[in-house]
Tab-separated table of C-alpha atoms and ligand atoms in Angstrom:
chain	number	residue	atom	x	y	z
A	1	MET	CA	0.038	-0.019	-0.018
A	2	VAL	CA	1.506	3.366	-1.005
A	3	PRO	CA	-0.227	6.033	1.016
A	4	GLN	CA	-2.198	8.784	-0.661
A	5	SER	CA	-2.025	11.439	1.958
A	6	VAL	CA	0.641	11.655	4.688
A	7	GLY	CA	0.813	13.539	8.059
A	8	ILE	CA	3.766	14.553	9.721
A	9	LEU	CA	3.576	15.666	13.412
A	10	GLY	CA	6.315	18.036	14.390
A	11	ALA	CA	8.123	20.518	12.290
A	12	GLY	CA	11.502	20.378	13.941
A	13	GLN	CA	14.637	19.314	11.951
A	14	MET	CA	13.411	15.582	11.627
A	15	GLY	CA	9.836	16.526	10.991
A	16	ALA	CA	10.558	18.920	8.323
A	17	GLY	CA	13.166	16.635	6.628
A	18	ILE	CA	10.547	13.840	6.530
A	19	ALA	CA	7.890	16.045	5.118
A	20	GLN	CA	10.352	17.066	2.464
A	21	VAL	CA	11.241	13.550	1.306
A	22	MET	CA	7.603	12.581	1.358
A	23	ALA	CA	6.508	15.683	-0.852
A	24	ALA	CA	9.352	15.112	-3.068
A	25	HIS	CA	8.019	11.721	-3.983
A	26	GLY	CA	4.710	13.106	-4.947
A	27	LEU	CA	2.873	12.495	-1.575
A	28	ARG	CA	0.360	15.087	-0.385
A	29	THR	CA	1.839	15.947	3.029
A	30	ARG	CA	0.242	17.722	5.906
A	31	MET	CA	2.771	19.015	8.639
A	32	VAL	CA	1.422	19.960	12.029
A	33	ASP	CA	3.036	21.483	14.981
A	34	VAL	CA	1.807	23.439	18.067
A	35	SER	CA	2.611	26.911	16.711
A	36	LEU	CA	2.805	28.868	13.613
A	37	ALA	CA	6.237	29.996	14.223
A	38	ALA	CA	7.493	26.300	14.517
A	39	LEU	CA	5.668	25.403	11.174
A	40	GLU	CA	7.284	28.759	9.584
A	41	ARG	CA	10.646	27.514	10.754
A	42	GLY	CA	10.068	23.921	9.377
A	43	LEU	CA	9.003	25.350	6.007
A	44	GLY	CA	12.157	27.608	6.059
A	45	ALA	CA	14.301	24.641	6.500
A	46	ILE	CA	12.555	22.733	3.650
A	47	ARG	CA	12.966	25.621	1.409
A	48	SER	CA	16.524	26.206	2.024
A	49	SER	CA	17.297	22.427	1.643
A	50	CYS	CA	15.558	22.558	-1.660
A	51	GLU	CA	17.505	25.536	-2.798
A	52	ARG	CA	20.760	23.481	-2.008
A	53	LEU	CA	19.446	20.659	-4.042
A	54	VAL	CA	18.672	23.007	-6.948
A	55	LYS	CA	22.096	24.574	-6.670
A	56	LYS	CA	23.873	21.319	-7.350
A	57	ASP	CA	21.166	19.984	-10.024
A	58	ALA	CA	19.869	17.509	-7.763
A	59	MET	CA	16.255	19.246	-8.167
A	60	SER	CA	14.970	21.672	-10.875
A	61	GLU	CA	13.025	24.806	-9.966
A	62	VAL	CA	9.879	23.194	-11.254
A	63	GLN	CA	10.261	20.307	-8.889
A	64	LYS	CA	10.864	22.612	-5.790
A	65	THR	CA	7.659	24.600	-6.637
A	66	GLU	CA	5.577	21.385	-6.960
A	67	LEU	CA	7.197	19.948	-3.834
A	68	LEU	CA	6.405	22.888	-1.824
A	69	ALA	CA	2.732	22.996	-3.110
A	70	ARG	CA	2.317	19.523	-1.891
A	71	ILE	CA	2.905	20.541	1.792
A	72	THR	CA	0.176	21.990	3.801
A	73	THR	CA	0.384	23.018	7.489
A	74	SER	CA	-1.811	23.323	10.365
A	75	THR	CA	-1.760	23.810	14.189
A	76	HIS	CA	-4.451	21.178	14.819
A	77	ILE	CA	-3.851	17.510	14.962
A	78	GLN	CA	-7.501	16.898	14.008
A	79	ASP	CA	-6.384	17.881	10.553
A	80	PHE	CA	-4.817	14.385	10.177
A	81	LYS	CA	-8.177	12.771	9.817
A	82	GLU	CA	-7.879	12.375	5.922
A	83	CYS	CA	-4.372	10.865	6.231
A	84	ASP	CA	-3.783	7.274	5.714
A	85	PHE	CA	-0.074	7.367	6.975
A	86	VAL	CA	1.248	9.524	9.918
A	87	VAL	CA	4.773	9.916	11.193
A	88	GLU	CA	5.280	11.237	14.479
A	89	ALA	CA	8.472	13.344	14.886
A	90	ILE	CA	8.066	15.286	18.218
A	91	ALA	CA	10.369	15.563	21.284
A	92	GLU	CA	11.804	12.416	22.798
A	93	ASN	CA	9.537	12.408	25.775
A	94	VAL	CA	7.658	9.322	26.366
A	95	GLU	CA	4.573	10.800	28.178
A	96	LEU	CA	4.068	13.108	25.252
A	97	LYS	CA	4.244	10.379	22.622
A	98	LEU	CA	1.792	8.191	24.500
A	99	LYS	CA	-0.609	10.966	24.452
A	100	VAL	CA	-0.443	11.862	21.018
A	101	PHE	CA	-0.793	8.332	19.840
A	102	ALA	CA	-3.832	7.977	21.830
A	103	GLN	CA	-4.972	11.273	20.060
A	104	LEU	CA	-3.846	9.869	16.582
A	105	ASP	CA	-5.822	6.883	17.208
A	106	GLU	CA	-8.979	8.626	17.704
A	107	ILE	CA	-8.489	11.063	14.706
A	108	CYS	CA	-7.078	9.123	11.915
A	109	GLN	CA	-8.843	6.675	9.502
A	110	LYS	CA	-9.131	3.191	10.967
A	111	SER	CA	-6.925	1.766	8.055
A	112	ALA	CA	-4.154	4.433	8.835
A	113	ILE	CA	-0.524	3.232	9.873
A	114	LEU	CA	0.930	5.263	12.678
A	115	CYS	CA	4.660	5.560	12.783
A	116	SER	CA	7.044	6.996	15.292
A	117	ASN	CA	10.406	8.593	14.214
A	118	THR	CA	11.468	8.084	17.928
A	119	SER	CA	15.130	7.442	18.161
A	120	SER	CA	15.074	5.116	21.085
A	121	ILE	CA	11.869	4.691	22.943
A	122	SER	CA	9.724	1.446	22.919
A	123	ILE	CA	7.500	1.181	19.829
A	124	THR	CA	5.553	-1.650	21.797
A	125	LYS	CA	4.859	0.910	24.633
A	126	ILE	CA	3.819	3.562	22.124
A	127	ALA	CA	1.716	1.195	20.251
A	128	ALA	CA	-0.040	0.062	23.508
A	129	ALA	CA	-1.440	3.566	23.812
A	130	THR	CA	-3.811	2.963	20.750
A	131	LYS	CA	-6.547	0.377	19.961
A	132	ARG	CA	-4.457	-0.502	16.725
A	133	PRO	CA	-1.163	-1.735	17.905
A	134	GLN	CA	-0.883	-3.952	14.743
A	135	GLN	CA	-0.773	-0.641	12.747
A	136	VAL	CA	1.978	1.233	14.772
A	137	ILE	CA	5.578	0.872	13.947
A	138	GLY	CA	8.931	2.710	14.355
A	139	MET	CA	10.037	4.606	11.131
A	140	HIS	CA	13.340	6.080	12.160
A	141	PHE	CA	14.859	8.596	9.721
A	142	MET	CA	18.447	9.917	10.044
A	143	ASN	CA	19.417	13.558	10.072
A	144	PRO	CA	19.710	15.374	7.444
A	145	VAL	CA	16.756	13.482	6.164
A	146	PRO	CA	16.871	14.485	2.478
A	147	LEU	CA	20.672	13.195	2.186
A	148	MET	CA	20.842	10.141	4.643
A	149	LYS	CA	20.105	6.754	2.992
A	150	LEU	CA	19.048	4.767	6.045
A	151	VAL	CA	15.526	4.046	7.708
A	152	GLU	CA	15.328	1.817	10.559
A	153	GLY	CA	12.186	-0.079	10.715
A	154	ILE	CA	11.228	-1.141	14.226
A	155	ARG	CA	8.707	-3.692	14.833
A	156	GLY	CA	6.632	-3.500	18.210
A	157	LEU	CA	5.495	-6.765	19.668
A	158	GLN	CA	2.178	-6.414	18.183
A	159	THR	CA	3.102	-4.859	14.729
A	160	SER	CA	1.685	-6.889	11.867
A	161	ASP	CA	3.533	-8.295	8.869
A	162	GLU	CA	1.291	-6.044	6.639
A	163	THR	CA	2.517	-2.851	8.367
A	164	LEU	CA	5.984	-3.595	8.327
A	165	LYS	CA	5.712	-4.470	4.455
A	166	ALA	CA	3.947	-1.126	3.953
A	167	VAL	CA	6.697	0.829	5.589
A	168	ARG	CA	9.404	-1.052	3.824
A	169	THR	CA	7.888	-0.445	0.390
A	170	LEU	CA	7.333	3.353	1.241
A	171	THR	CA	10.934	3.549	2.297
A	172	GLU	CA	12.204	2.095	-0.876
A	173	GLU	CA	9.798	4.253	-2.924
A	174	LEU	CA	11.474	7.236	-1.174
A	175	GLY	CA	14.850	5.976	-2.580
A	176	LYS	CA	15.994	4.836	0.810
A	177	GLU	CA	17.415	1.675	2.333
A	178	PHE	CA	15.280	-0.215	5.020
A	179	ILE	CA	16.612	-2.347	7.850
A	180	GLU	CA	14.342	-4.189	10.117
A	181	VAL	CA	15.521	-3.970	13.832
A	182	LYS	CA	14.436	-5.325	17.076
A	183	ASP	CA	12.352	-3.189	19.561
A	184	MET	CA	15.092	-2.730	22.029
A	185	PRO	CA	16.399	0.593	23.675
A	186	GLY	CA	18.337	2.688	21.036
A	187	PHE	CA	17.390	-0.001	18.279
A	188	ALA	CA	20.711	-0.294	16.188
A	189	VAL	CA	22.024	2.936	15.205
A	190	ASN	CA	21.672	4.719	18.586
A	191	ARG	CA	22.790	1.729	20.436
A	192	ILE	CA	26.124	2.060	18.743
A	193	LEU	CA	26.342	5.928	17.921
A	194	MET	CA	25.386	7.338	21.256
A	195	PRO	CA	27.910	5.415	23.540
A	196	MET	CA	30.430	6.709	20.916
A	197	ILE	CA	29.299	10.308	21.239
A	198	ASN	CA	29.043	9.971	25.228
A	199	GLU	CA	32.343	8.332	25.232
A	200	ALA	CA	33.801	11.567	23.098
A	201	VAL	CA	32.194	13.782	25.917
A	202	TYR	CA	33.973	11.854	28.557
A	203	THR	CA	37.193	12.219	26.446
A	204	LEU	CA	36.713	15.956	26.835
A	205	PHE	CA	35.410	15.810	30.408
A	206	GLU	CA	38.504	13.938	31.694
A	207	GLY	CA	40.937	16.413	29.802
A	208	ILE	CA	42.248	13.745	27.254
A	209	ALA	CA	42.035	16.038	24.298
A	210	SER	CA	40.277	19.310	23.319
A	211	VAL	CA	36.956	19.679	21.414
A	212	ALA	CA	38.751	20.258	18.122
A	213	ALA	CA	41.218	17.470	18.636
A	214	ILE	CA	38.564	14.928	19.489
A	215	ASP	CA	36.836	15.735	16.368
A	216	GLN	CA	39.929	15.700	14.222
A	217	ALA	CA	40.810	12.290	15.883
A	218	MET	CA	37.623	10.707	14.691
A	219	LYS	CA	37.484	12.410	11.334
A	220	LEU	CA	40.926	11.741	10.376
A	221	GLY	CA	41.540	8.658	12.256
A	222	THR	CA	38.305	6.802	11.328
A	223	ASN	CA	37.029	8.710	8.300
A	224	GLN	CA	33.795	9.845	9.750
A	225	PRO	CA	32.201	12.964	8.064
A	226	MET	CA	31.845	14.786	11.014
A	227	GLY	CA	33.578	14.414	14.581
A	228	PRO	CA	31.289	13.119	17.190
A	229	LEU	CA	31.243	16.464	19.044
A	230	THR	CA	30.225	18.431	15.945
A	231	LEU	CA	27.682	15.457	15.264
A	232	ALA	CA	26.390	15.770	18.894
A	233	ASP	CA	25.597	19.494	18.345
A	234	PHE	CA	23.875	18.699	15.059
A	235	ILE	CA	21.773	16.129	16.581
A	236	GLY	CA	20.849	18.220	19.777
A	237	LEU	CA	22.555	17.599	23.023
A	238	ASP	CA	19.165	17.273	24.630
A	239	THR	CA	18.127	14.559	22.199
A	240	CYS	CA	21.693	12.792	22.836
A	241	LEU	CA	20.939	12.986	26.612
A	242	ALA	CA	17.371	11.583	26.370
A	243	ILE	CA	18.736	8.591	24.162
A	244	MET	CA	21.664	7.880	26.865
A	245	ASN	CA	19.027	7.877	29.600
A	246	VAL	CA	16.834	5.490	27.691
A	247	LEU	CA	19.854	3.185	27.070
A	248	TYR	CA	20.861	3.454	30.874
A	249	ASP	CA	17.301	2.930	32.101
A	250	GLY	CA	16.347	0.333	29.558
A	251	LEU	CA	19.523	-1.807	29.745
A	252	GLY	CA	20.258	-1.282	33.410
A	253	ASP	CA	24.184	-1.232	32.677
A	254	SER	CA	26.350	1.264	34.048
A	255	LYS	CA	28.447	1.564	30.726
A	256	TYR	CA	25.458	3.797	29.438
A	257	ARG	CA	25.769	6.432	32.165
A	258	PRO	CA	25.497	9.712	30.613
A	259	CYS	CA	28.704	11.979	30.954
A	260	PRO	CA	28.115	14.685	33.560
A	261	LEU	CA	29.428	17.190	31.222
A	262	LEU	CA	26.720	16.273	28.816
A	263	VAL	CA	24.093	16.729	31.620
A	264	LYS	CA	25.560	20.099	32.567
A	265	TYR	CA	25.409	21.431	28.930
A	266	VAL	CA	21.727	20.545	28.646
A	267	GLU	CA	21.088	22.053	32.172
A	268	ALA	CA	22.723	25.160	30.906
A	269	GLY	CA	20.778	25.273	27.702
A	270	TRP	CA	23.555	24.619	25.550
A	271	LEU	CA	21.810	22.336	23.152
A	272	GLY	CA	24.023	22.523	20.008
A	273	ARG	CA	23.413	24.204	16.624
A	274	LYS	CA	19.540	24.882	17.464
A	275	THR	CA	20.502	27.288	20.373
A	276	GLY	CA	23.693	28.651	18.991
A	277	ARG	CA	25.953	27.029	21.523
A	278	GLY	CA	27.072	23.397	22.334
A	279	PHE	CA	30.614	21.987	21.999
A	280	TYR	CA	30.930	24.891	19.598
A	281	VAL	CA	29.497	28.284	19.366
A	282	TYR	CA	27.388	29.021	16.227
A	283	GLU	CA	27.282	32.731	15.267
A	284	GLY	CA	23.919	34.234	14.065
A	285	LYS	CA	21.592	31.954	16.110
B	301	CAA	N1	19.615	19.387	2.261
B	301	CAA	C1	20.167	19.294	1.259
B	301	CAA	N2	21.513	19.369	1.138
B	301	CAA	C2	22.246	19.408	2.041
B	301	CAA	C3	21.592	19.384	3.435
B	301	CAA	C4	20.295	19.463	3.538
B	301	CAA	N3	19.817	19.376	4.754
B	301	CAA	N4	22.668	19.234	4.318
B	301	CAA	C5	23.896	19.383	3.601
B	301	CAA	N5	23.738	19.388	2.146
B	301	CAA	C6	24.511	19.183	1.055
B	301	CAA	C7	25.263	20.686	0.858
B	301	CAA	O1	24.617	21.592	0.311
B	301	CAA	C8	26.573	19.950	0.276
B	301	CAA	O2	26.433	19.914	-1.155
B	301	CAA	P1	27.693	19.868	-2.122
B	301	CAA	O3	28.591	18.783	-1.814
B	301	CAA	O4	27.167	19.910	-3.547
B	301	CAA	O5	28.208	21.298	-1.810
B	301	CAA	C9	26.714	18.589	0.860
B	301	CAA	O6	25.534	18.333	1.291
B	301	CAA	C10	27.646	18.618	1.917
B	301	CAA	O7	27.515	19.494	2.934
B	301	CAA	P2	28.564	20.385	3.740
B	301	CAA	O8	29.581	20.631	2.691
B	301	CAA	O9	27.838	21.541	4.320
B	301	CAA	O10	29.032	19.421	4.771
B	301	CAA	P3	29.618	17.799	4.838
B	301	CAA	O11	30.398	17.563	3.707
B	301	CAA	O12	30.057	17.712	6.126
B	301	CAA	O13	28.193	17.096	4.751
B	301	CAA	C11	26.680	15.905	5.818
B	301	CAA	C12	27.073	17.128	5.466
B	301	CAA	C13	25.976	15.116	4.737
B	301	CAA	C14	25.584	16.188	6.874
B	301	CAA	C15	27.799	15.121	6.491
B	301	CAA	O14	28.618	15.818	7.390
B	301	CAA	C16	27.421	13.823	7.129
B	301	CAA	O15	27.052	12.775	6.507
B	301	CAA	N6	27.421	13.967	8.620
B	301	CAA	C17	26.978	12.798	9.405
B	301	CAA	C18	25.622	12.858	9.543
B	301	CAA	C19	24.980	11.666	10.487
B	301	CAA	O16	25.745	11.026	11.101
B	301	CAA	N7	23.737	11.722	10.695
B	301	CAA	C20	23.115	10.699	11.382
B	301	CAA	C21	22.895	11.111	12.729
B	301	CAA	S1	22.146	10.172	13.823
B	301	CAA	C22	20.447	10.403	13.569
B	301	CAA	O17	20.112	11.152	12.758
B	301	CAA	C23	19.618	9.528	14.311
B	301	CAA	C24	19.178	9.934	15.608
B	301	CAA	O18	18.279	9.183	16.207
B	301	CAA	C25	20.007	10.788	16.364
């Protein structure tokens, strides 16, 4: 089943990126967030991403105009009632997710598939907040969504084969690679990536090397496109901390203890690029 009308809940960097790739593939896309300002920021990010693609001939002006025309926005979650496929991309807060999935279950068509772009929270738990757990699944995109090829498909305990197949098919239609992973804390990508980032923060905390040296070490020493501290700022330090806490609580192993320096930065509101300060300072934010 290829959806006719897709809903994206959350217009942050992930939500906007997901809306962009859905619309790029001809799907009518409705993006919902709580404020007009958030929607405007999301649309702005989509426009500037499209402009970068046009500049390097990966998209024509006409395609850009058509893509933007396929995206409608709203501040009312009820506006998802026509959608047959919804992807939630709000903050990594379990209580909030349970609440919105219960709402989506009431609002959306009976046949609609409800996906979460959560980077670490249990899909089984999210699905249990609805009366259609067989149609709830994790569809985890990577940032920046228009460029990154991977989608993790996370099957909750009650997710049906049909739902898994529909998400795999859509992922392939979007030109991305689908991998199926088990519903365990952090799934596959963040189970591996976040302890690496956390360890980079410990390396800084213990005075082993400077921010720049840690990033150079991993860029030049392991051919990563971004150093781990640059990547942490890019993802958002609040998101990194939330994921480490899910790993720590969910797996009960002290090796996942979030670095105290990461906790302090989040307490200070130094959340990375989005707030203008993380491990680096970003001018003009
Ligand atoms: N839309 C369109 N184009 C974009 C873009 C966007 N959002 N972001 C970057 N680009 C383009 C740039 O215009 C540029 O194009 P040209 O090569 O034609 O000039 C190209 O991508 C490269 O960009 P930059 O020169 O600015 O920087 P870069 O070479 O470092 O590449 C990057 C940027 C692709 C993001 C690269 O650094 C990278 O792959 N970084 C790692 C990203 C990563 O690991 N993401 C996963 C994070 S984990 C996650 O998302 C899951 C989670 O749950 C936390």
